C-alpha cells in the first residue's frame, strides 16, 4: 500500500501516515511496533520520555525491514536541556540505529533555553546523529525566535491536531516557513461518533477513524495514530482504497468552527 511522503529540509521524505507509541511500554510496545511494521507502516514515532525506545529498537531490528525503509522519530524532553548529546546518543543506542531520521524538542524548555538547545540540535544534525530536526508543541513565535537566532528553521512541528482543531491560518503559517505540520492524538481530539464523520464513513464503507486519518493525509498533515491491537493497527493503515471529495473535506474542516 502506497503512503505519500513529504520532503523535509534535510534527510529522507517523511511518510504522512506513521505509527505512534505514546503510553505503550514493555512487551506491548515491542509487539505493537512489530504489528505496525508487518502491516506496512514505515514511520515510527517515539520519544525519550515514552520509556519505550529499547522496545522500539528491538522491534525494528527483529522485523527484517531494512533500516533505510523506516522513518524513525524520537524527542528530547525539556528537562534534558544541556544534555542533548548524551540524550541523543542514548536514544540511538536503545533504538539500535546510527542516526534518527527526525529529532524533536518535545516541549519548549523553561527559562528561555530554547535557542541554546536548538543550536545543539543543529550541531548534532550536522554531526550526522539526526538527519532532520524539529520541534513539538511550539507556537509560531517560538519557532521564529529559533530561526532568528540561529538561521535554522525547524523542519517539523508536531502538535495536537484533528478535525476539531482545524485552523487553516495555523497550517499556512507553518508552510510559509517551509515547515511540515505533524498531528498527534487524532482520535482524542475528535468525536468519532459525530454524524459528519459517520455519514462520510458509511458512504465509503470504512469507519470514522479512517476518515479522520484520510482527512489528515489529504491535507498533507502527518498523522501518527496509535493502538496496541494488531487488527486496529492494520485497519488504521488501510486508508488508500478511498478518497474524500472536496465537499467531504470541507464538511470535516467545518468541525473546527463549531
mmCIF file of N, CA, C and O in Angstrom, residues 8-54:
data_model
loop_
_atom_site.group_PDB
_atom_site.id
_atom_site.type_symbol
_atom_site.label_atom_id
_atom_site.label_comp_id
_atom_site.label_asym_id
_atom_site.label_seq_id
_atom_site.Cartn_x
_atom_site.Cartn_y
_atom_site.Cartn_z
ATOM 1 N N UNK A 8 11.396 17.046 3.530
ATOM 2 C CA UNK A 8 11.838 17.875 4.645
ATOM 3 C C UNK A 8 13.051 18.696 4.216
ATOM 4 O O UNK A 8 13.612 18.498 3.138
ATOM 5 N N UNK A 9 13.473 19.592 5.077
ATOM 6 C CA UNK A 9 14.621 20.440 4.764
ATOM 7 C C UNK A 9 15.892 19.615 4.563
ATOM 8 O O UNK A 9 16.789 20.016 3.828
ATOM 9 N N UNK A 10 15.979 18.505 5.259
ATOM 10 C CA UNK A 10 17.118 17.605 5.109
ATOM 11 C C UNK A 10 16.637 16.194 5.387
ATOM 12 O O UNK A 10 15.545 15.989 5.919
ATOM 13 N N UNK A 11 17.444 15.221 5.006
ATOM 14 C CA UNK A 11 17.101 13.846 5.294
ATOM 15 C C UNK A 11 16.059 13.277 4.355
ATOM 16 O O UNK A 11 15.665 13.903 3.371
ATOM 17 N N UNK A 12 15.584 12.065 4.683
ATOM 18 C CA UNK A 12 14.606 11.405 3.822
ATOM 19 C C UNK A 12 13.234 12.047 3.919
ATOM 20 O O UNK A 12 12.940 12.788 4.870
ATOM 21 N N UNK A 13 12.377 11.771 2.942
ATOM 22 C CA UNK A 13 10.994 12.251 2.993
ATOM 23 C C UNK A 13 10.262 11.567 4.140
ATOM 24 O O UNK A 13 10.574 10.443 4.536
ATOM 25 N N UNK A 14 9.273 12.239 4.687
ATOM 26 C CA UNK A 14 8.553 11.790 5.878
ATOM 27 C C UNK A 14 7.192 11.229 5.480
ATOM 28 O O UNK A 14 6.331 11.961 4.966
ATOM 29 N N UNK A 15 6.950 9.929 5.693
ATOM 30 C CA UNK A 15 5.635 9.367 5.378
ATOM 31 C C UNK A 15 4.518 10.085 6.129
ATOM 32 O O UNK A 15 4.645 10.373 7.329
ATOM 33 N N UNK A 16 3.436 10.381 5.436
ATOM 34 C CA UNK A 16 2.358 11.171 6.033
ATOM 35 C C UNK A 16 1.603 10.375 7.098
ATOM 36 O O UNK A 16 1.074 10.954 8.043
ATOM 37 N N UNK A 17 1.558 9.066 6.968
ATOM 38 C CA UNK A 17 0.928 8.219 7.984
ATOM 39 C C UNK A 17 2.003 7.446 8.722
ATOM 40 O O UNK A 17 2.784 6.712 8.114
ATOM 41 N N UNK A 18 2.056 7.630 10.043
ATOM 42 C CA UNK A 18 3.024 6.926 10.867
ATOM 43 C C UNK A 18 2.341 6.199 12.006
ATOM 44 O O UNK A 18 1.116 6.234 12.151
ATOM 45 N N UNK A 19 3.147 5.554 12.831
ATOM 46 C CA UNK A 19 2.635 4.817 13.987
ATOM 47 C C UNK A 19 3.175 5.449 15.258
ATOM 48 O O UNK A 19 4.386 5.552 15.455
ATOM 49 N N UNK A 20 2.265 5.888 16.150
ATOM 50 C CA UNK A 20 2.650 6.495 17.410
ATOM 51 C C UNK A 20 2.761 5.468 18.525
ATOM 52 O O UNK A 20 2.051 4.460 18.528
ATOM 53 N N UNK A 21 3.639 5.728 19.495
ATOM 54 C CA UNK A 21 3.883 4.762 20.568
ATOM 55 C C UNK A 21 3.718 5.351 21.965
ATOM 56 O O UNK A 21 4.134 4.735 22.947
ATOM 57 N N UNK A 22 3.122 6.527 22.071
ATOM 58 C CA UNK A 22 2.915 7.143 23.385
ATOM 59 C C UNK A 22 2.069 6.230 24.275
ATOM 60 O O UNK A 22 1.087 5.648 23.826
ATOM 61 N N UNK A 23 2.480 6.093 25.533
ATOM 62 C CA UNK A 23 1.773 5.305 26.550
ATOM 63 C C UNK A 23 1.782 3.799 26.271
ATOM 64 O O UNK A 23 1.010 3.060 26.866
ATOM 65 N N UNK A 24 2.636 3.336 25.370
ATOM 66 C CA UNK A 24 2.785 1.898 25.133
ATOM 67 C C UNK A 24 4.196 1.517 25.579
ATOM 68 O O UNK A 24 5.178 2.056 25.065
ATOM 69 N N UNK A 25 4.287 0.597 26.540
ATOM 70 C CA UNK A 25 5.596 0.244 27.093
ATOM 71 C C UNK A 25 5.805 -1.261 27.124
ATOM 72 O O UNK A 25 4.878 -2.038 26.944
ATOM 73 N N UNK A 26 7.041 -1.634 27.398
ATOM 74 C CA UNK A 26 7.368 -3.031 27.597
ATOM 75 C C UNK A 26 7.050 -3.898 26.392
ATOM 76 O O UNK A 26 7.159 -3.475 25.239
ATOM 77 N N UNK A 27 6.633 -5.124 26.678
ATOM 78 C CA UNK A 27 6.352 -6.077 25.606
ATOM 79 C C UNK A 27 5.234 -5.584 24.700
ATOM 80 O O UNK A 27 5.229 -5.874 23.495
ATOM 81 N N UNK A 28 4.296 -4.830 25.265
ATOM 82 C CA UNK A 28 3.213 -4.275 24.437
ATOM 83 C C UNK A 28 3.771 -3.347 23.360
ATOM 84 O O UNK A 28 3.302 -3.347 22.223
ATOM 85 N N UNK A 29 4.781 -2.549 23.730
ATOM 86 C CA UNK A 29 5.394 -1.650 22.746
ATOM 87 C C UNK A 29 6.105 -2.447 21.659
ATOM 88 O O UNK A 29 5.987 -2.138 20.465
ATOM 89 N N UNK A 30 6.842 -3.462 22.065
ATOM 90 C CA UNK A 30 7.544 -4.307 21.097
ATOM 91 C C UNK A 30 6.557 -4.934 20.118
ATOM 92 O O UNK A 30 6.732 -4.849 18.892
ATOM 93 N N UNK A 31 5.500 -5.550 20.648
ATOM 94 C CA UNK A 31 4.533 -6.229 19.789
ATOM 95 C C UNK A 31 3.800 -5.240 18.896
ATOM 96 O O UNK A 31 3.534 -5.521 17.719
ATOM 97 N N UNK A 32 3.451 -4.071 19.438
ATOM 98 C CA UNK A 32 2.723 -3.083 18.641
ATOM 99 C C UNK A 32 3.553 -2.607 17.457
ATOM 100 O O UNK A 32 3.045 -2.481 16.327
ATOM 101 N N UNK A 33 4.831 -2.346 17.680
ATOM 102 C CA UNK A 33 5.689 -1.887 16.586
ATOM 103 C C UNK A 33 5.893 -3.000 15.568
ATOM 104 O O UNK A 33 5.888 -2.756 14.351
ATOM 105 N N UNK A 34 6.035 -4.232 16.038
ATOM 106 C CA UNK A 34 6.137 -5.357 15.100
ATOM 107 C C UNK A 34 4.871 -5.456 14.243
ATOM 108 O O UNK A 34 4.941 -5.631 13.024
ATOM 109 N N UNK A 35 3.701 -5.335 14.884
ATOM 110 C CA UNK A 35 2.445 -5.384 14.128
ATOM 111 C C UNK A 35 2.386 -4.239 13.108
ATOM 112 O O UNK A 35 1.944 -4.438 11.971
ATOM 113 N N UNK A 36 2.835 -3.046 13.540
ATOM 114 C CA UNK A 36 2.790 -1.889 12.637
ATOM 115 C C UNK A 36 3.684 -2.116 11.416
ATOM 116 O O UNK A 36 3.276 -1.863 10.276
ATOM 117 N N UNK A 37 4.880 -2.587 11.648
ATOM 118 C CA UNK A 37 5.791 -2.826 10.527
ATOM 119 C C UNK A 37 5.265 -3.934 9.627
ATOM 120 O O UNK A 37 5.360 -3.848 8.399
ATOM 121 N N UNK A 38 4.684 -4.971 10.222
ATOM 122 C CA UNK A 38 4.099 -6.047 9.419
ATOM 123 C C UNK A 38 2.926 -5.539 8.575
ATOM 124 O O UNK A 38 2.696 -6.010 7.455
ATOM 125 N N UNK A 39 2.178 -4.581 9.128
ATOM 126 C CA UNK A 39 1.023 -4.028 8.410
ATOM 127 C C UNK A 39 1.435 -3.108 7.274
ATOM 128 O O UNK A 39 0.616 -2.806 6.395
ATOM 129 N N UNK A 40 2.684 -2.626 7.307
ATOM 130 C CA UNK A 40 3.162 -1.772 6.232
ATOM 131 C C UNK A 40 3.616 -0.383 6.644
ATOM 132 O O UNK A 40 4.119 0.378 5.817
ATOM 133 N N UNK A 41 3.433 -0.011 7.910
ATOM 134 C CA UNK A 41 3.921 1.299 8.362
ATOM 135 C C UNK A 41 5.428 1.376 8.149
ATOM 136 O O UNK A 41 6.169 0.429 8.439
ATOM 137 N N UNK A 42 5.871 2.539 7.697
ATOM 138 C CA UNK A 42 7.297 2.779 7.536
ATOM 139 C C UNK A 42 7.696 4.096 8.193
ATOM 140 O O UNK A 42 8.643 4.758 7.772
ATOM 141 N N UNK A 43 6.986 4.442 9.232
ATOM 142 C CA UNK A 43 7.252 5.657 10.011
ATOM 143 C C UNK A 43 6.851 5.343 11.451
ATOM 144 O O UNK A 43 5.683 5.067 11.727
ATOM 145 N N UNK A 44 7.823 5.351 12.356
ATOM 146 C CA UNK A 44 7.596 5.030 13.763
ATOM 147 C C UNK A 44 7.992 6.232 14.606
ATOM 148 O O UNK A 44 9.099 6.766 14.471
ATOM 149 N N UNK A 45 7.088 6.638 15.500
ATOM 150 C CA UNK A 45 7.321 7.808 16.360
ATOM 151 C C UNK A 45 7.453 7.371 17.812
ATOM 152 O O UNK A 45 6.576 6.685 18.345
ATOM 153 N N UNK A 46 8.541 7.786 18.455
ATOM 154 C CA UNK A 46 8.730 7.529 19.872
ATOM 155 C C UNK A 46 9.333 8.781 20.509
ATOM 156 O O UNK A 46 9.404 9.847 19.884
ATOM 157 N N UNK A 47 9.744 8.673 21.770
ATOM 158 C CA UNK A 47 10.332 9.797 22.498
ATOM 159 C C UNK A 47 11.056 9.260 23.716
ATOM 160 O O UNK A 47 10.685 8.218 24.265
ATOM 161 N N UNK A 48 12.065 9.984 24.150
ATOM 162 C CA UNK A 48 12.780 9.573 25.357
ATOM 163 C C UNK A 48 11.825 9.418 26.533
ATOM 164 O O UNK A 48 11.895 8.442 27.284
ATOM 165 N N UNK A 49 10.895 10.355 26.693
ATOM 166 C CA UNK A 49 10.008 10.300 27.854
ATOM 167 C C UNK A 49 8.974 9.173 27.758
ATOM 168 O O UNK A 49 8.340 8.848 28.752
ATOM 169 N N UNK A 50 8.817 8.548 26.610
ATOM 170 C CA UNK A 50 7.877 7.436 26.498
ATOM 171 C C UNK A 50 8.404 6.173 27.176
ATOM 172 O O UNK A 50 7.625 5.262 27.474
ATOM 173 N N UNK A 51 9.721 6.095 27.380
ATOM 174 C CA UNK A 51 10.297 4.943 28.053
ATOM 175 C C UNK A 51 10.201 3.655 27.263
ATOM 176 O O UNK A 51 10.198 2.565 27.850
ATOM 177 N N UNK A 52 10.144 3.749 25.940
ATOM 178 C CA UNK A 52 9.999 2.528 25.129
ATOM 179 C C UNK A 52 10.975 2.461 23.955
ATOM 180 O O UNK A 52 10.806 1.641 23.048
ATOM 181 N N UNK A 53 12.000 3.292 23.961
ATOM 182 C CA UNK A 53 12.925 3.296 22.824
ATOM 183 C C UNK A 53 13.607 1.934 22.646
ATOM 184 O O UNK A 53 13.835 1.497 21.516
ATOM 185 N N UNK A 54 13.926 1.264 23.743
ATOM 186 C CA UNK A 54 14.586 -0.044 23.631
ATOM 187 C C UNK A 54 13.669 -1.051 22.944
ATOM 188 O O UNK A 54 14.115 -1.838 22.100
#
